[in-house]
Coordinates of C-alpha atoms in Angstrom, one line a residue:
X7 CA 59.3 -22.5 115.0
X8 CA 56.9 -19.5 115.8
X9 CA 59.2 -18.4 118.4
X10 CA 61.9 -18.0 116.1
X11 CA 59.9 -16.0 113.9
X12 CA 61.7 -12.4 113.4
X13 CA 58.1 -10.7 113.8
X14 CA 57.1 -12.6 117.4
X15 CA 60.7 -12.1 119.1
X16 CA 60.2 -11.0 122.3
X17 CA 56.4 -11.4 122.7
X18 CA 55.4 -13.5 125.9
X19 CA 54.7 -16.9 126.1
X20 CA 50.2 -16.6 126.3
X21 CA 50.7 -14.6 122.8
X22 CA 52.9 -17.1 121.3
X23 CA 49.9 -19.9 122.1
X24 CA 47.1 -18.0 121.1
X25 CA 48.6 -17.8 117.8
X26 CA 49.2 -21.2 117.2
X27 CA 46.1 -22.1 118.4
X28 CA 44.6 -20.0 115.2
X29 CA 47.5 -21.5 113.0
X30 CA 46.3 -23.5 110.1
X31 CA 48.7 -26.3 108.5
X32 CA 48.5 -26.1 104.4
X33 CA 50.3 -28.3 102.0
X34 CA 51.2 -26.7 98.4
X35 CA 52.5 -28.8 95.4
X36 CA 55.6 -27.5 93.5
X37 CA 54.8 -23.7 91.3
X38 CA 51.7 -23.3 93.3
X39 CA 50.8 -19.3 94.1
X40 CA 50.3 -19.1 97.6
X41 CA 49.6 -15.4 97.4
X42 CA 49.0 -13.1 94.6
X43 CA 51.1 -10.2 94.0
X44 CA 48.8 -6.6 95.2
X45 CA 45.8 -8.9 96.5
X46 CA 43.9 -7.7 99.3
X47 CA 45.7 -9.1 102.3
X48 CA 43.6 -11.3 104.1
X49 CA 46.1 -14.1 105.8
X50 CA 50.2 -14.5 106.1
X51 CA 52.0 -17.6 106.2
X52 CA 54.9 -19.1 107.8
X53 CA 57.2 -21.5 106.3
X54 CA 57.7 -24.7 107.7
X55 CA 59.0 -26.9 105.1
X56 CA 59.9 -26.4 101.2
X57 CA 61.2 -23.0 99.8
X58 CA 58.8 -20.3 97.7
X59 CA 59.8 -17.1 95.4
X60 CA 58.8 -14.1 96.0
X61 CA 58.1 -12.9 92.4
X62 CA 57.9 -9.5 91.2
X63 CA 55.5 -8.5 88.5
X64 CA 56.4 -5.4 86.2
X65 CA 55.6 -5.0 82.4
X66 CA 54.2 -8.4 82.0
X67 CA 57.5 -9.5 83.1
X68 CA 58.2 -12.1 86.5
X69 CA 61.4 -11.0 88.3
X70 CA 62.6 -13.4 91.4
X71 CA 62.9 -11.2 93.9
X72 CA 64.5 -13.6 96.1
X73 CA 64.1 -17.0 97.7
X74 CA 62.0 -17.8 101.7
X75 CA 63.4 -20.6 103.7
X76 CA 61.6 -22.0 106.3
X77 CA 61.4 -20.1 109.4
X78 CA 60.4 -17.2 107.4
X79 CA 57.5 -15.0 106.8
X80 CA 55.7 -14.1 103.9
X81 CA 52.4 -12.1 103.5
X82 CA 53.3 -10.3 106.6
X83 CA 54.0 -7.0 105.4
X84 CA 50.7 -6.3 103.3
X85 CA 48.7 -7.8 106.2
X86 CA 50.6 -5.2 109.0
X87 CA 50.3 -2.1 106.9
X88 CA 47.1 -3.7 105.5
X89 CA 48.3 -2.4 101.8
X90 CA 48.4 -4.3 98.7
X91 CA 50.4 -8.0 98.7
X92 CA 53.9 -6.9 97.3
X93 CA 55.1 -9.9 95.4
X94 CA 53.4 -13.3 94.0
X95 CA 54.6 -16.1 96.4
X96 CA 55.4 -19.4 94.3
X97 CA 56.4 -22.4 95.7
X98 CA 59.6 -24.1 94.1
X99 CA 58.8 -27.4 96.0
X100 CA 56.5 -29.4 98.0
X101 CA 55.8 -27.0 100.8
X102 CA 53.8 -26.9 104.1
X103 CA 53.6 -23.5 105.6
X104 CA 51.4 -22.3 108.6
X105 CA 48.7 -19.8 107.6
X106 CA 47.1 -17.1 109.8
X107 CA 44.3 -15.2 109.6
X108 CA 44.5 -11.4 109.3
X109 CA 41.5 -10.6 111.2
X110 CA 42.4 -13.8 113.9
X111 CA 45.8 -12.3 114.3
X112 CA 44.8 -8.3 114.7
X113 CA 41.7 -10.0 116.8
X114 CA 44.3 -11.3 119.2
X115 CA 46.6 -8.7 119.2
X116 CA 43.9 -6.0 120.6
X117 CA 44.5 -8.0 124.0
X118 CA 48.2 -8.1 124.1
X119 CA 48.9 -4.0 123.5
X120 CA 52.3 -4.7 124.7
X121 CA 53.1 -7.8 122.9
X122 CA 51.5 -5.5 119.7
X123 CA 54.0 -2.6 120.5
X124 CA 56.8 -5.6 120.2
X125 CA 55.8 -6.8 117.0
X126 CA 55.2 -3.3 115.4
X127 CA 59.1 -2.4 116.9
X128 CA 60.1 -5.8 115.2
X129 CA 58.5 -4.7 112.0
X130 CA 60.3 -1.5 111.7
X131 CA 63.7 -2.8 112.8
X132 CA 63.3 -6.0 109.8
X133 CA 62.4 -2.7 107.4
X134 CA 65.3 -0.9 108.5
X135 CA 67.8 -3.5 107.5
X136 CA 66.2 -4.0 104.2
X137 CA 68.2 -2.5 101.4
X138 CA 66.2 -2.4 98.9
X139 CA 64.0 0.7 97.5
X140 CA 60.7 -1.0 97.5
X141 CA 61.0 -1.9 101.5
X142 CA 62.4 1.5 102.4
X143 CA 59.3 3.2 100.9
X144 CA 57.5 0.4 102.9
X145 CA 59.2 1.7 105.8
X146 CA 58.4 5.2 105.1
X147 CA 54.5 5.0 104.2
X148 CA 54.6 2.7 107.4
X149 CA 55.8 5.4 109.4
X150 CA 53.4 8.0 108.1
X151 CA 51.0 5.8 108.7
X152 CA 51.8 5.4 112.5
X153 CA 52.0 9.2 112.9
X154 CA 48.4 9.5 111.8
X155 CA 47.1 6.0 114.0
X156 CA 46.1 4.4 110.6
X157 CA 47.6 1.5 111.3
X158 CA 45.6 -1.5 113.5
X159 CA 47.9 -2.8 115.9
X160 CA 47.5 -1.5 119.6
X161 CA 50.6 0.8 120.8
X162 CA 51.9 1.9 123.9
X163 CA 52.8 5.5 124.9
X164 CA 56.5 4.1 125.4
X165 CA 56.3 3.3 122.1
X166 CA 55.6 6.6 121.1
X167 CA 57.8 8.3 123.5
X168 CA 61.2 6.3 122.9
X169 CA 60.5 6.9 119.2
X170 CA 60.5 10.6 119.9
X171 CA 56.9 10.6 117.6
X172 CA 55.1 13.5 119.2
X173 CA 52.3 13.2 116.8
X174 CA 51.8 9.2 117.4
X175 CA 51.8 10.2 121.4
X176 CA 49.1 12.8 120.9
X177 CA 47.2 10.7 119.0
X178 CA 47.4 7.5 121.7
X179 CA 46.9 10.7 124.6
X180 CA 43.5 11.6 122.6
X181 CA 42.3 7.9 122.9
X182 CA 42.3 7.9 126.3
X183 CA 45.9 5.8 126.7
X184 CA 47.3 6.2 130.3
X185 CA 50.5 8.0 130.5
X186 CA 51.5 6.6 133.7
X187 CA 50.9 2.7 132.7
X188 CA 54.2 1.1 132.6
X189 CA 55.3 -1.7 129.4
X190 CA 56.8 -5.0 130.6
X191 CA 59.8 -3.4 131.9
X192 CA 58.2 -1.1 134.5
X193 CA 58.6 2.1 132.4
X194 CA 56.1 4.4 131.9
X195 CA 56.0 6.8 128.8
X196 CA 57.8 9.6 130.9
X197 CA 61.0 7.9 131.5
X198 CA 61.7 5.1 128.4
X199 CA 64.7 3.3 127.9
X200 CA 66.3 3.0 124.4
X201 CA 70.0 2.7 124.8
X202 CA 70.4 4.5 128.2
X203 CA 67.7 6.3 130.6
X204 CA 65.8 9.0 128.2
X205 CA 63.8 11.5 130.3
X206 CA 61.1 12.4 127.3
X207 CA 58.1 14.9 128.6
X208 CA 55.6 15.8 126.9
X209 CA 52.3 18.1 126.9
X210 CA 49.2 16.2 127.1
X211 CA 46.3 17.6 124.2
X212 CA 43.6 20.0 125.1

């Protein structure tokens, strides 16, 4: 089921079981509030049973944003960009869902820079398809955020050079990152591959 996950496609196998090793298994009875809508983001959930709403509070009024299934994520987004919980999630039905630990997670991720440059790319590509306003300003502040290394995960140069970011690679070059270390496809941050073979060069900072 965690394999499957949109977030964790890609990562290797020893990330996969550290994370479920630090999964917890919670049962929620129908209309229960799993997460509070702009809570501080301290744990994210996957779904393995049941169906929630994500529920949208403006004006004193709930909106249904729209429905989870299992297999999916919720929680994850305020817990990566470590910003306020978007939407209330309410269970419809008898649900068990798989919760994880902010702190557990980032904690794990600090070892596994290149399975943390995966999940950020997985992040940005499931923001990309979203349609709607509120997740492309997501994407947006998300991407500000990056440029400026607020954000916690651990990144590669690669990840900074195939992105083109010049500001996100001077900020990695300033913490002392390697610019010769290769990601798990043998490329270093000099030559990257995004579609085809991209030659990027860059200046390292005074």
């Amino acid at each position: 089921l965690v394999n499957k996950v949109y977030l964790f496609r890609g990562v290797s196998h020893d990330l996969l079981f550290q994370l479920v090793s630090e999964m917890k298994a919670e049962y929620f009875p129908p209309r229960e509030d799993v997460i509070l809508q702009n809570e501080a983001p301290t744990d994210f959930y996957i779904l393995v049973t049941g169906s929630v709403d994500l529920v949208d509070h403006k004006n004193g009024i709930e909106q249904i944003v729209r429905e989870a299934n299992p297999g999916e994520l919720v929680g994850e987004i305020g817990v990566l960009c470590y910003r306020p919980q978007l939407f209330t999630i309410r269970t419809k039905k008898l649900c068990q869902l798989l919760r994880l630990n902010r702190n557990s997670f980032l904690s794990i991720i600090q070892s596994n820079v290149g399975d943390g440059t995966v999940i950020m790319n997985n992040l940005l590509q499931y923001l990309k398809e979203q349609k709607d306003h509120v997740m492309q300003g997501v994407l947006r502040e998300t991407e500000n955020m990056l440029a400026r290394g607020r954000l916690d995960l651990p990144l590669t140069l690669c990840f900074a050079a195939t992105r083109g970011d010049d500001l996100l690679l001077h900020q990695l070059l300033r913490r002392g990152l390697d610019p010769n270390e290769s990601d798990n496809n043998g490329w270093s941050a000099l030559v990257c591959n995004r579609s085809q073979r991209l030659s990027f060069c860059f200046f390292s900072s005074r």
